[in-house]
mmCIF file of C-alpha atoms and ligand atoms in Angstrom:
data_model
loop_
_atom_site.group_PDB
_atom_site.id
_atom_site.type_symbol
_atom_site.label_atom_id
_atom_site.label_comp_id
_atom_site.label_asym_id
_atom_site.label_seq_id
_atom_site.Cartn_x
_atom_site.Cartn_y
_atom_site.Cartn_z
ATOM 1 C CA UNK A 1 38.439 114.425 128.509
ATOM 2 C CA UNK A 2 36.020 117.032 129.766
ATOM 3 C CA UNK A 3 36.308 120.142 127.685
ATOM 4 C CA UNK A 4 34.086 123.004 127.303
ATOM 5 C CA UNK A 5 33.547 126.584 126.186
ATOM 6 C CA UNK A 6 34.549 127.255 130.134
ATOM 7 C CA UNK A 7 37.359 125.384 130.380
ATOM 8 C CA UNK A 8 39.989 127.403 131.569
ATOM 9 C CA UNK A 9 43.905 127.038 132.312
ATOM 10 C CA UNK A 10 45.196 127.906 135.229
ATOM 11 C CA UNK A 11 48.626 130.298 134.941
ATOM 12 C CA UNK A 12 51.505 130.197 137.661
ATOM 13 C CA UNK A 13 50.122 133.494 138.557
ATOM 14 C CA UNK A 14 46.897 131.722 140.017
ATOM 15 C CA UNK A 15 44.958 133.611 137.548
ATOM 16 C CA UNK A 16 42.645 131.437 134.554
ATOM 17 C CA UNK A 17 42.724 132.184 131.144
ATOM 18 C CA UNK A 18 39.926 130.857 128.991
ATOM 19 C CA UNK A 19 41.149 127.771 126.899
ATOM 20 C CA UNK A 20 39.697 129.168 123.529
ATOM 21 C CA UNK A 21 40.775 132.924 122.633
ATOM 22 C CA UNK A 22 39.744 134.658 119.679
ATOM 23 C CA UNK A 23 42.160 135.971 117.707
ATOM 24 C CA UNK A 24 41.765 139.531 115.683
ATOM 25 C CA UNK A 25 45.287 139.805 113.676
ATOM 26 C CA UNK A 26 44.550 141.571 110.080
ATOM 27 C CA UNK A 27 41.103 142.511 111.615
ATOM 28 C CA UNK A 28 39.592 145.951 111.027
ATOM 29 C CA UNK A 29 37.459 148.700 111.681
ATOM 30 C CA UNK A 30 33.859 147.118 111.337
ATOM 31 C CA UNK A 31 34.556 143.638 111.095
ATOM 32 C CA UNK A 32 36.426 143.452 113.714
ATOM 33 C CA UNK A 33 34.042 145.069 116.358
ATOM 34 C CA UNK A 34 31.477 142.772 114.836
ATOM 35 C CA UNK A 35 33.690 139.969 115.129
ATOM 36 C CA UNK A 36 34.301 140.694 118.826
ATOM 37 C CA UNK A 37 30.815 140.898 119.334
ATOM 38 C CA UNK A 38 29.508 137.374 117.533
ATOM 39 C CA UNK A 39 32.648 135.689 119.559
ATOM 40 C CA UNK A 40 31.029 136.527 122.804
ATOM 41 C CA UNK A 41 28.005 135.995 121.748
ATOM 42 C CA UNK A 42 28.957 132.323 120.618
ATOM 43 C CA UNK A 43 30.303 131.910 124.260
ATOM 44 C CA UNK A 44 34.157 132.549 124.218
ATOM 45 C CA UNK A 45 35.590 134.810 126.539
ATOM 46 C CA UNK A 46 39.190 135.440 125.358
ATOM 47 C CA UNK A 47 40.424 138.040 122.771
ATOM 48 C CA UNK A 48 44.077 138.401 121.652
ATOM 49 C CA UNK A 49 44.950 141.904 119.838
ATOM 50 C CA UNK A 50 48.346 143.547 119.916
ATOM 51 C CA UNK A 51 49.526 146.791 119.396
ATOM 52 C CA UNK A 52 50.545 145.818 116.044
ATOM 53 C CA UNK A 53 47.191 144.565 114.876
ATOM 54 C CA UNK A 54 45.864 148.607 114.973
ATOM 55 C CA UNK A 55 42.764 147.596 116.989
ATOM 56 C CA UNK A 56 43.261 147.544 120.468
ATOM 57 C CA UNK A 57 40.676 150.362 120.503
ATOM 58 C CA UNK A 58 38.105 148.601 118.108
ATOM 59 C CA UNK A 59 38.532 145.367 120.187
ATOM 60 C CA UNK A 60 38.023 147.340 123.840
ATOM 61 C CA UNK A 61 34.818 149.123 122.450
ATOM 62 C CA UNK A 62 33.435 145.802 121.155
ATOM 63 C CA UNK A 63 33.604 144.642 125.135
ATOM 64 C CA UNK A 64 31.522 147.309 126.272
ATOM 65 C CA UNK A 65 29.353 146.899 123.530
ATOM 66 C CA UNK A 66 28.784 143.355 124.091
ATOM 67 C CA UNK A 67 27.101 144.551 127.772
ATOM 68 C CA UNK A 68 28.827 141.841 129.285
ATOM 69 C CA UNK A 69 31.414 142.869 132.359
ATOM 70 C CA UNK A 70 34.821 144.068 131.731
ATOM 71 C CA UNK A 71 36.279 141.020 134.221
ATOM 72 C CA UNK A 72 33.952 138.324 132.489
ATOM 73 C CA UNK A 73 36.410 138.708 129.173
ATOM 74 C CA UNK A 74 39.872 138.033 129.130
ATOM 75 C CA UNK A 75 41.915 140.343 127.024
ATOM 76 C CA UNK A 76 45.599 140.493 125.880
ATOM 77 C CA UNK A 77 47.351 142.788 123.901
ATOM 78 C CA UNK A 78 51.300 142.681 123.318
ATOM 79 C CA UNK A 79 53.626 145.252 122.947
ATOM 80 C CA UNK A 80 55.924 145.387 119.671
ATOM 81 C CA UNK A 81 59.706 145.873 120.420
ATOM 82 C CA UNK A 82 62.199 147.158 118.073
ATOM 83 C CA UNK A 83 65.232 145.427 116.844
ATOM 84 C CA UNK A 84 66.971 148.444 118.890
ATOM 85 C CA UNK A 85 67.490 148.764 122.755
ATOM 86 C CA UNK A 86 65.133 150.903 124.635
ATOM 87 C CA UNK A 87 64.992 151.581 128.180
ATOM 88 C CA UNK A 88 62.916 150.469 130.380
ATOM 89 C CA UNK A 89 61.261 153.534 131.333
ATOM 90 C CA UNK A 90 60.471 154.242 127.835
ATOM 91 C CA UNK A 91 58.533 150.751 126.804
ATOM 92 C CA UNK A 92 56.654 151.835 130.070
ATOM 93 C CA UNK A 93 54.893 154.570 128.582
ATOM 94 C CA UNK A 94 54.248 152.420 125.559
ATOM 95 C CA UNK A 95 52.332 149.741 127.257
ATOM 96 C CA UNK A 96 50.497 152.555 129.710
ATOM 97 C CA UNK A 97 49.087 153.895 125.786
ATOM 98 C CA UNK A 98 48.211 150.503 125.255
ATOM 99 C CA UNK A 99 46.226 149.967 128.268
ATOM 100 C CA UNK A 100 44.279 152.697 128.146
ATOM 101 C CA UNK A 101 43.331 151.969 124.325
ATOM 102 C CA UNK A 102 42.093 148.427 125.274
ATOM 103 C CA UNK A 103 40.436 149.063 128.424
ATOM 104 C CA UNK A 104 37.640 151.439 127.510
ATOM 105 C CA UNK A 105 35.393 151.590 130.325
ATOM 106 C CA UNK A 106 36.981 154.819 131.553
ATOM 107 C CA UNK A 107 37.633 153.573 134.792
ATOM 108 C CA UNK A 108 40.684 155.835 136.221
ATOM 109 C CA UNK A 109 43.055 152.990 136.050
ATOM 110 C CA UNK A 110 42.486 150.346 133.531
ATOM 111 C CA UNK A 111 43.972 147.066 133.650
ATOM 112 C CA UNK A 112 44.932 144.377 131.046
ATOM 113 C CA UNK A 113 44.702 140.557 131.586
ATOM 114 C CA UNK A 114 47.877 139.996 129.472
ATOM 115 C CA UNK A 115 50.368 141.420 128.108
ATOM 116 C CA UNK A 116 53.006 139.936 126.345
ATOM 117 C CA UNK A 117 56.432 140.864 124.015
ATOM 118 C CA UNK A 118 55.334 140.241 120.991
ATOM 119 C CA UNK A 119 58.598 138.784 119.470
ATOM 120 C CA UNK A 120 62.276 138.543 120.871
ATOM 121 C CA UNK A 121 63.526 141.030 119.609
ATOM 122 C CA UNK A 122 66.617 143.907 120.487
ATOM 123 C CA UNK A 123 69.334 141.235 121.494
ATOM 124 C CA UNK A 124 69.804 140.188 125.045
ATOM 125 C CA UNK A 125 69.641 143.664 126.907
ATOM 126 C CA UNK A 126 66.808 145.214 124.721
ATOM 127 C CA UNK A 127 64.435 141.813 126.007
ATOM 128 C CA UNK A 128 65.641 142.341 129.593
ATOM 129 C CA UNK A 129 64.668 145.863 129.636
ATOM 130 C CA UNK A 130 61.249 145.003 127.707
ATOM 131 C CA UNK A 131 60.375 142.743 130.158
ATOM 132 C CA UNK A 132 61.692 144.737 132.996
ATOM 133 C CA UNK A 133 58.858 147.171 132.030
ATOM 134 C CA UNK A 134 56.018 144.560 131.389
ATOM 135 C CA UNK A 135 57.256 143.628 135.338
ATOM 136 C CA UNK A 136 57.048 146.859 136.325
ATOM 137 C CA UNK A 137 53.592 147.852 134.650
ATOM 138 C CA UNK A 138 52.553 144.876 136.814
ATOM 139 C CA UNK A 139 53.356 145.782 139.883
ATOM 140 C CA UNK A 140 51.979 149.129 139.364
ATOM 141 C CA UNK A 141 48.590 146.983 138.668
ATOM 142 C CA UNK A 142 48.265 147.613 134.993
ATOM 143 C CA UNK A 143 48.838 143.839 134.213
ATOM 144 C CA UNK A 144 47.707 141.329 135.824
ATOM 145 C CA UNK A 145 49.410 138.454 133.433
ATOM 146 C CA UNK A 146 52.455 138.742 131.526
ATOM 147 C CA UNK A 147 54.078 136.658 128.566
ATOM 148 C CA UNK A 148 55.916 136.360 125.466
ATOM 149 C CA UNK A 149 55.886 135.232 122.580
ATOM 150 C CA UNK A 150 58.010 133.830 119.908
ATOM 151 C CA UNK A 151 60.091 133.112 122.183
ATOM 152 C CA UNK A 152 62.768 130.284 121.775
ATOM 153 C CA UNK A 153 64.011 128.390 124.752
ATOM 154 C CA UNK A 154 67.356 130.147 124.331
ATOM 155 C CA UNK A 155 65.574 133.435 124.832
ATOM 156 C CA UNK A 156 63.395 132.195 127.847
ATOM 157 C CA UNK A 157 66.259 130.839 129.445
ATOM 158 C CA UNK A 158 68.073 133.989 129.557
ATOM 159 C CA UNK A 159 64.984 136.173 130.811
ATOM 160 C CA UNK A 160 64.854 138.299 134.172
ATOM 161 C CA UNK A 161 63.035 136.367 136.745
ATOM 162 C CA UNK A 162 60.270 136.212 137.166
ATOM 163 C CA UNK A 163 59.239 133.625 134.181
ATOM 164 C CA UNK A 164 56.477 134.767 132.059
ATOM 165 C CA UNK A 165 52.787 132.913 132.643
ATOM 166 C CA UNK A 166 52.568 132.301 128.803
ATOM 167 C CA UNK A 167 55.076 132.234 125.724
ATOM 168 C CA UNK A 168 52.546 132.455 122.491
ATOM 169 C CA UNK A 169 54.454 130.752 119.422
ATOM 170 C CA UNK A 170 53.128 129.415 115.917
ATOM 171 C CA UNK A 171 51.637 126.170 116.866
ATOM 172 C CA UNK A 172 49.475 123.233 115.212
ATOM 173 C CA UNK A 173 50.483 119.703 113.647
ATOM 174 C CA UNK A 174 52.747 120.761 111.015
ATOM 175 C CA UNK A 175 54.967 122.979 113.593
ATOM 176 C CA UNK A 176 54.496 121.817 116.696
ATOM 177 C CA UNK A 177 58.110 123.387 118.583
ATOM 178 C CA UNK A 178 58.618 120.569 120.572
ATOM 179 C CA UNK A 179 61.606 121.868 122.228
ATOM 180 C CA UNK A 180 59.763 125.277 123.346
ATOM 181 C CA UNK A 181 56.632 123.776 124.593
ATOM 182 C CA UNK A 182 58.949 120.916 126.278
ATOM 183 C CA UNK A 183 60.745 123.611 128.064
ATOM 184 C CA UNK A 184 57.314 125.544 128.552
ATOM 185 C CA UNK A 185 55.618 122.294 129.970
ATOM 186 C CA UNK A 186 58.929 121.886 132.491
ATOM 187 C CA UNK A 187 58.637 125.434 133.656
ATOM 188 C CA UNK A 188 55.240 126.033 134.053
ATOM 189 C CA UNK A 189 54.723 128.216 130.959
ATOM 190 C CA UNK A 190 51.318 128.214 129.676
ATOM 191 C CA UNK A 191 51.302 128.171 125.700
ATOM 192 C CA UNK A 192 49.240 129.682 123.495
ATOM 193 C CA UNK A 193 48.988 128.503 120.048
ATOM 194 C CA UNK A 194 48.598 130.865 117.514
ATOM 195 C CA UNK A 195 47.833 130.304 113.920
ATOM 196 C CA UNK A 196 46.102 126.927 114.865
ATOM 197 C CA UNK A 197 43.827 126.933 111.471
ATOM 198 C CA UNK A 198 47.471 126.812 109.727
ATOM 199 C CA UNK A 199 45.528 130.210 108.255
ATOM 200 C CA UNK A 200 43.320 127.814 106.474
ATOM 201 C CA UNK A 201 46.198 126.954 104.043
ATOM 202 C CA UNK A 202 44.268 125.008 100.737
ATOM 203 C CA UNK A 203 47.154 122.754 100.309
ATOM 204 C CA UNK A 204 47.403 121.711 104.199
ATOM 205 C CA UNK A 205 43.924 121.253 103.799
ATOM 206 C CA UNK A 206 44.412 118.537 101.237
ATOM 207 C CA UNK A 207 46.390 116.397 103.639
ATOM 208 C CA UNK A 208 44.533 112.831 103.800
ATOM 209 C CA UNK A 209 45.480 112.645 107.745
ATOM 210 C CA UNK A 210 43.371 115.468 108.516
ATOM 211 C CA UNK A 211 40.467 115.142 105.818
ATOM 212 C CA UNK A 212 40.063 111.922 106.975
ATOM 213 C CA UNK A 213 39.703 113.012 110.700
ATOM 214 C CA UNK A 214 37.553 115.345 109.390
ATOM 215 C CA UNK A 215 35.324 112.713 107.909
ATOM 216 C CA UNK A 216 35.472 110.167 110.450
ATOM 217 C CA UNK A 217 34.052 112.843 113.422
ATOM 218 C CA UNK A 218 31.600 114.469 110.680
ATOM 219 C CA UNK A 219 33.590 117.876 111.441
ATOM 220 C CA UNK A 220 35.630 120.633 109.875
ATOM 221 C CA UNK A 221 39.061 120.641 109.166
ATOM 222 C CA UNK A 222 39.389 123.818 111.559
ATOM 223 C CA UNK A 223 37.342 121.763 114.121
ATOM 224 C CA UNK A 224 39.917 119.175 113.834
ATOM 225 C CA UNK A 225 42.848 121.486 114.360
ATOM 226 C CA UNK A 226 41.355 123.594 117.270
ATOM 227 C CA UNK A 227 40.364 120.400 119.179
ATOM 228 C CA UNK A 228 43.759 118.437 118.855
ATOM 229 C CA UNK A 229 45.073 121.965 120.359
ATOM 230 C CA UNK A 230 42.695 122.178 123.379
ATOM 231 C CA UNK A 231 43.319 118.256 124.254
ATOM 232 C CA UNK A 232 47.176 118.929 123.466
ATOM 233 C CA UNK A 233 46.387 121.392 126.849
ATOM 234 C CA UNK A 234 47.239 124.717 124.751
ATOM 235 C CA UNK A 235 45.085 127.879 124.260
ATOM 236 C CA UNK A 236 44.803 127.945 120.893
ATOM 237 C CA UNK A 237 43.428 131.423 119.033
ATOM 238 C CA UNK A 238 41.393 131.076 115.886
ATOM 239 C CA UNK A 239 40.649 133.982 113.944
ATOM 240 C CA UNK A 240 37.912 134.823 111.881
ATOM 241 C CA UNK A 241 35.709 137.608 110.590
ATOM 242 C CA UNK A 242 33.151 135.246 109.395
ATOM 243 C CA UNK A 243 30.356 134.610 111.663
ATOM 244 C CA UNK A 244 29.153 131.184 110.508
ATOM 245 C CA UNK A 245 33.256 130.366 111.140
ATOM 246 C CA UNK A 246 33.429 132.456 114.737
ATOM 247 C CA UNK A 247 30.669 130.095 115.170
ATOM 248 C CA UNK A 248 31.721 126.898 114.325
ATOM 249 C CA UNK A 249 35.414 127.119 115.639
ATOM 250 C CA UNK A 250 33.370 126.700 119.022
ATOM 251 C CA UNK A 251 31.643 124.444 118.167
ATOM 252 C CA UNK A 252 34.403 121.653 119.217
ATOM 253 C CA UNK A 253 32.872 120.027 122.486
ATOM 254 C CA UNK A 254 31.136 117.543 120.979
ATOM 255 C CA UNK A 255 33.730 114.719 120.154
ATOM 256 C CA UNK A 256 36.785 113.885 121.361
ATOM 257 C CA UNK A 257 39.756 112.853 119.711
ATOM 258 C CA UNK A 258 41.257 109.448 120.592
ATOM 259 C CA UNK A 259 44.671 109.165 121.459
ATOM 260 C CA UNK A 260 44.786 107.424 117.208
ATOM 261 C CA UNK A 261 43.608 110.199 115.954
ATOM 262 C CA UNK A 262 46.002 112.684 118.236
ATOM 263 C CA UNK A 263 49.015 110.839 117.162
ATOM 264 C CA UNK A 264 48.242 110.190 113.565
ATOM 265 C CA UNK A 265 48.297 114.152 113.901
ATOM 266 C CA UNK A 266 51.487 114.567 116.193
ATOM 267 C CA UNK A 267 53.110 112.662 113.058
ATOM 268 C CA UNK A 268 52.164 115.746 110.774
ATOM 269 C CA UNK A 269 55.019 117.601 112.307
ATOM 270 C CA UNK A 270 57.379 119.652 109.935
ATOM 271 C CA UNK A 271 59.980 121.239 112.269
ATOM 272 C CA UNK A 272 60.379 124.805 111.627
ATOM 273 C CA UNK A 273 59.368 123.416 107.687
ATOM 274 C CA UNK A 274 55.904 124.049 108.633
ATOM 275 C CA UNK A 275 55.193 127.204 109.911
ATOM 276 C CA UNK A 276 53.054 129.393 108.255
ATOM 277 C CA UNK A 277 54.031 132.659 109.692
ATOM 278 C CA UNK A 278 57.148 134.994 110.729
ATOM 279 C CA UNK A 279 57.766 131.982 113.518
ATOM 280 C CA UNK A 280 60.611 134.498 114.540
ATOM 281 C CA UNK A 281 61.896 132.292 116.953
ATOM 282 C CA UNK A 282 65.530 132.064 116.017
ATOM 283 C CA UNK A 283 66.418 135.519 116.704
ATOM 284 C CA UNK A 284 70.244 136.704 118.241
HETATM 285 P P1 LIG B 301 44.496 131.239 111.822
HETATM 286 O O1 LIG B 301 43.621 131.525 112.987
HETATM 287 O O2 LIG B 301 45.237 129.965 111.762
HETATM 288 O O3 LIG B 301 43.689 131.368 110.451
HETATM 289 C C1 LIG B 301 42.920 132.490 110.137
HETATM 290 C C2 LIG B 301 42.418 132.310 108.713
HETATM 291 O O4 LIG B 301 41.584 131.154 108.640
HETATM 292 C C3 LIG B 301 41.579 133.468 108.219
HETATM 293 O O5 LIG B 301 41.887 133.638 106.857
HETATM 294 C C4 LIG B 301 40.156 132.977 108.396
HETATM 295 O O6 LIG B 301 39.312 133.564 107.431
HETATM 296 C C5 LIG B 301 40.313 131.505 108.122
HETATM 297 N N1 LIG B 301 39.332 130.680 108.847
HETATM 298 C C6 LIG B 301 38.889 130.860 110.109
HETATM 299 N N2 LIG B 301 38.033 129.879 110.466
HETATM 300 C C7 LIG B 301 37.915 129.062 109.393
HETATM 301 C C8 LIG B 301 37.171 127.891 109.146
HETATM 302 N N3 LIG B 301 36.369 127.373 110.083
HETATM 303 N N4 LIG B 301 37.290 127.312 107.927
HETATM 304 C C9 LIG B 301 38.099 127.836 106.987
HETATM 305 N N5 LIG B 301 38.825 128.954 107.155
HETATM 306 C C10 LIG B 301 38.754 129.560 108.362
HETATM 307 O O7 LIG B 301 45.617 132.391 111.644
HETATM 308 P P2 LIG B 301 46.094 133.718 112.350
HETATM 309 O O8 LIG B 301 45.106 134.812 112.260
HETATM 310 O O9 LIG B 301 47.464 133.960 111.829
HETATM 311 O O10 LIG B 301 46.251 133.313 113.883
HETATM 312 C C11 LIG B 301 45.231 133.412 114.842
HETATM 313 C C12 LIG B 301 45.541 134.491 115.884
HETATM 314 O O11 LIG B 301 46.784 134.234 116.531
HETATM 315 C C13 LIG B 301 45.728 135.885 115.277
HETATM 316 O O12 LIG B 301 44.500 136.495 114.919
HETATM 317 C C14 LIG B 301 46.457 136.571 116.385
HETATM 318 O O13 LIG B 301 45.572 136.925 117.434
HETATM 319 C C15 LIG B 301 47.419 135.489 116.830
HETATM 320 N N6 LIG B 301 48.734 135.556 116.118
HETATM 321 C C16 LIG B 301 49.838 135.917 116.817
HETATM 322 C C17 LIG B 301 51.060 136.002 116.210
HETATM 323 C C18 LIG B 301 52.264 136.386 117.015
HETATM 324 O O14 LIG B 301 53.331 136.646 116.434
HETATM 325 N N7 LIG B 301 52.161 136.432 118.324
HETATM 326 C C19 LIG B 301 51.200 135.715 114.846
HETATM 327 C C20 LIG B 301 50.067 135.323 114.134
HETATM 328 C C21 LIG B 301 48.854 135.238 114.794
HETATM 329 P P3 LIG B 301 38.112 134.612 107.798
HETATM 330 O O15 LIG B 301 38.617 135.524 108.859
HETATM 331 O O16 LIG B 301 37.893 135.288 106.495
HETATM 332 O O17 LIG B 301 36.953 133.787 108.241
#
């Protein structure tokens, strides 16, 4: 399997997404905009904030910074719904704020590769109306992807057309959602795998599976996990402040998992058991 820092994924949309995305949740101020800055330098090209994360701002300054093009990095924010309905026309101005926050090089209208619901929240006709605005802010040209995430299949299956490019859900060998990326693969969702370091959970770490994966390849742990995401065909977003880590969470194109090794870790799997996070998947 050919993989490399410029592999990219191709979305129903006909845009690409870089494979490897950089995540910045719990990332601030400083470290953050440094953060942005050593992930492009170390080659990726892909940064997922949301509104919720506080540093849309930090994350679109860091892109200028960097001196590289706006449209060489891909970058996604989300937009946070409520558990209450909201019109349409009012989540519209929310994700026009957004836009404008992320997109800082002050060109009159800025766009946004992604931009996704960040959970499924507000019952049936609060979603519909979210993503009526996300389709909307599109076709104005704000957008030019849009997603979800944390979405269950019952809540993708009862979405507006059209279908989103991407659902982003909680997503590595202990939970691996079989039924939402089954439905995702079926449907030509993209997924994006957040959380795939399992947030570097000591225990998890312990497990002999994947320190002995680790030993065998003479790599990380986190190596492990990001690699059996990219040959699983997901876009998997590690996060770290750390530069020696923002470094070496790229550094997984030299080895390749064998189909052993990728089902020793598709036995890992926990079911809902092993999420890590909110994994607010189940919601009315
Ligand atoms: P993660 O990427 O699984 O783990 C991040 C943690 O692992 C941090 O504590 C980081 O520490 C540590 N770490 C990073 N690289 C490491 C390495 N090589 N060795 C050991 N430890 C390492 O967890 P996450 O931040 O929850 O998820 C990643 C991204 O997914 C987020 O940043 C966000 O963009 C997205 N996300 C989305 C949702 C959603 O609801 N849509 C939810 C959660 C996350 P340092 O930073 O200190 O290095």
């Amino acid at each position: 399997m050919s993989l490399s820092i410029e592999s990219t994924i191709k979305l129903a949309s006909g845009h690409s997404i870089p494979q490897l995305g950089y995540g910045v949740y719990q990332a601030r101020s400083k470290e953050c905009e440094d953060g942005v800055k050593d992930a492009i330098t170390a080659g990726y090209r892909h940064v997922d904030s949301a509104q919720g994360y506080h540093n849309e701002d930090i994350v679109g300054r860091a892109v200028i910074q960097s001196g590289l093009p706006r449209s060489e990095i891909f970058l996604t924010t989300k937009y946070m719904p409520s558990h209450t309905v909201h019109s349409t026309e009012s989540v519209l101005d929310i994700v026009r704020k957004s836009l404008k926050k992320i997109d800082r090089t002050g060109d009159e209208k800025p766009y946004i590769d992604l931009m996704l619901i960040h959970a499924p929240f507000g019952g049936e006709q609060g979603r519909a109306n979210n993503w009526d605005a996300l389709v909307k802010a599109q076709k104005e040209g704000w957008i030019r992807d849009i997603g979800v995430s944390n979405f269950g299949v019952k809540h993708l299956q009862a979405l507006p057309s059209p279908k989103p490019s991407i659902n982003q859900i909680e997503l590595h060998p202990f939970c691996q959602q079989k039924d939402i990326v089954k439905y995702c693969e079926e449907n030509g969702i993209a997924i994006e795998a957040y959380s795939p370091l399992i947030r570097a959970d000591k225990n998890r770490y312990e497990n002999p599976v994947l320190k002995n994966l680790a030993k065998k390849h003479n790599k990380e742990i986190a190596q492990i996990l990001i690699r059996w995401s990219l040959q699983k065909g997901y876009i998997p977003l590690p996060k770290s402040v750390t530069p020696s880590r923002i470094k070496s969470n790229a550094d997984v194109y030299d080895f390749e998992l064998t189909s052993e090794d990728m089902k020793a870790l598709d036995g890992l799997d926990e079911g809902a058991k092993g999420a890590c996070t909110w994994n607010p998947i189940d919601q009315p």
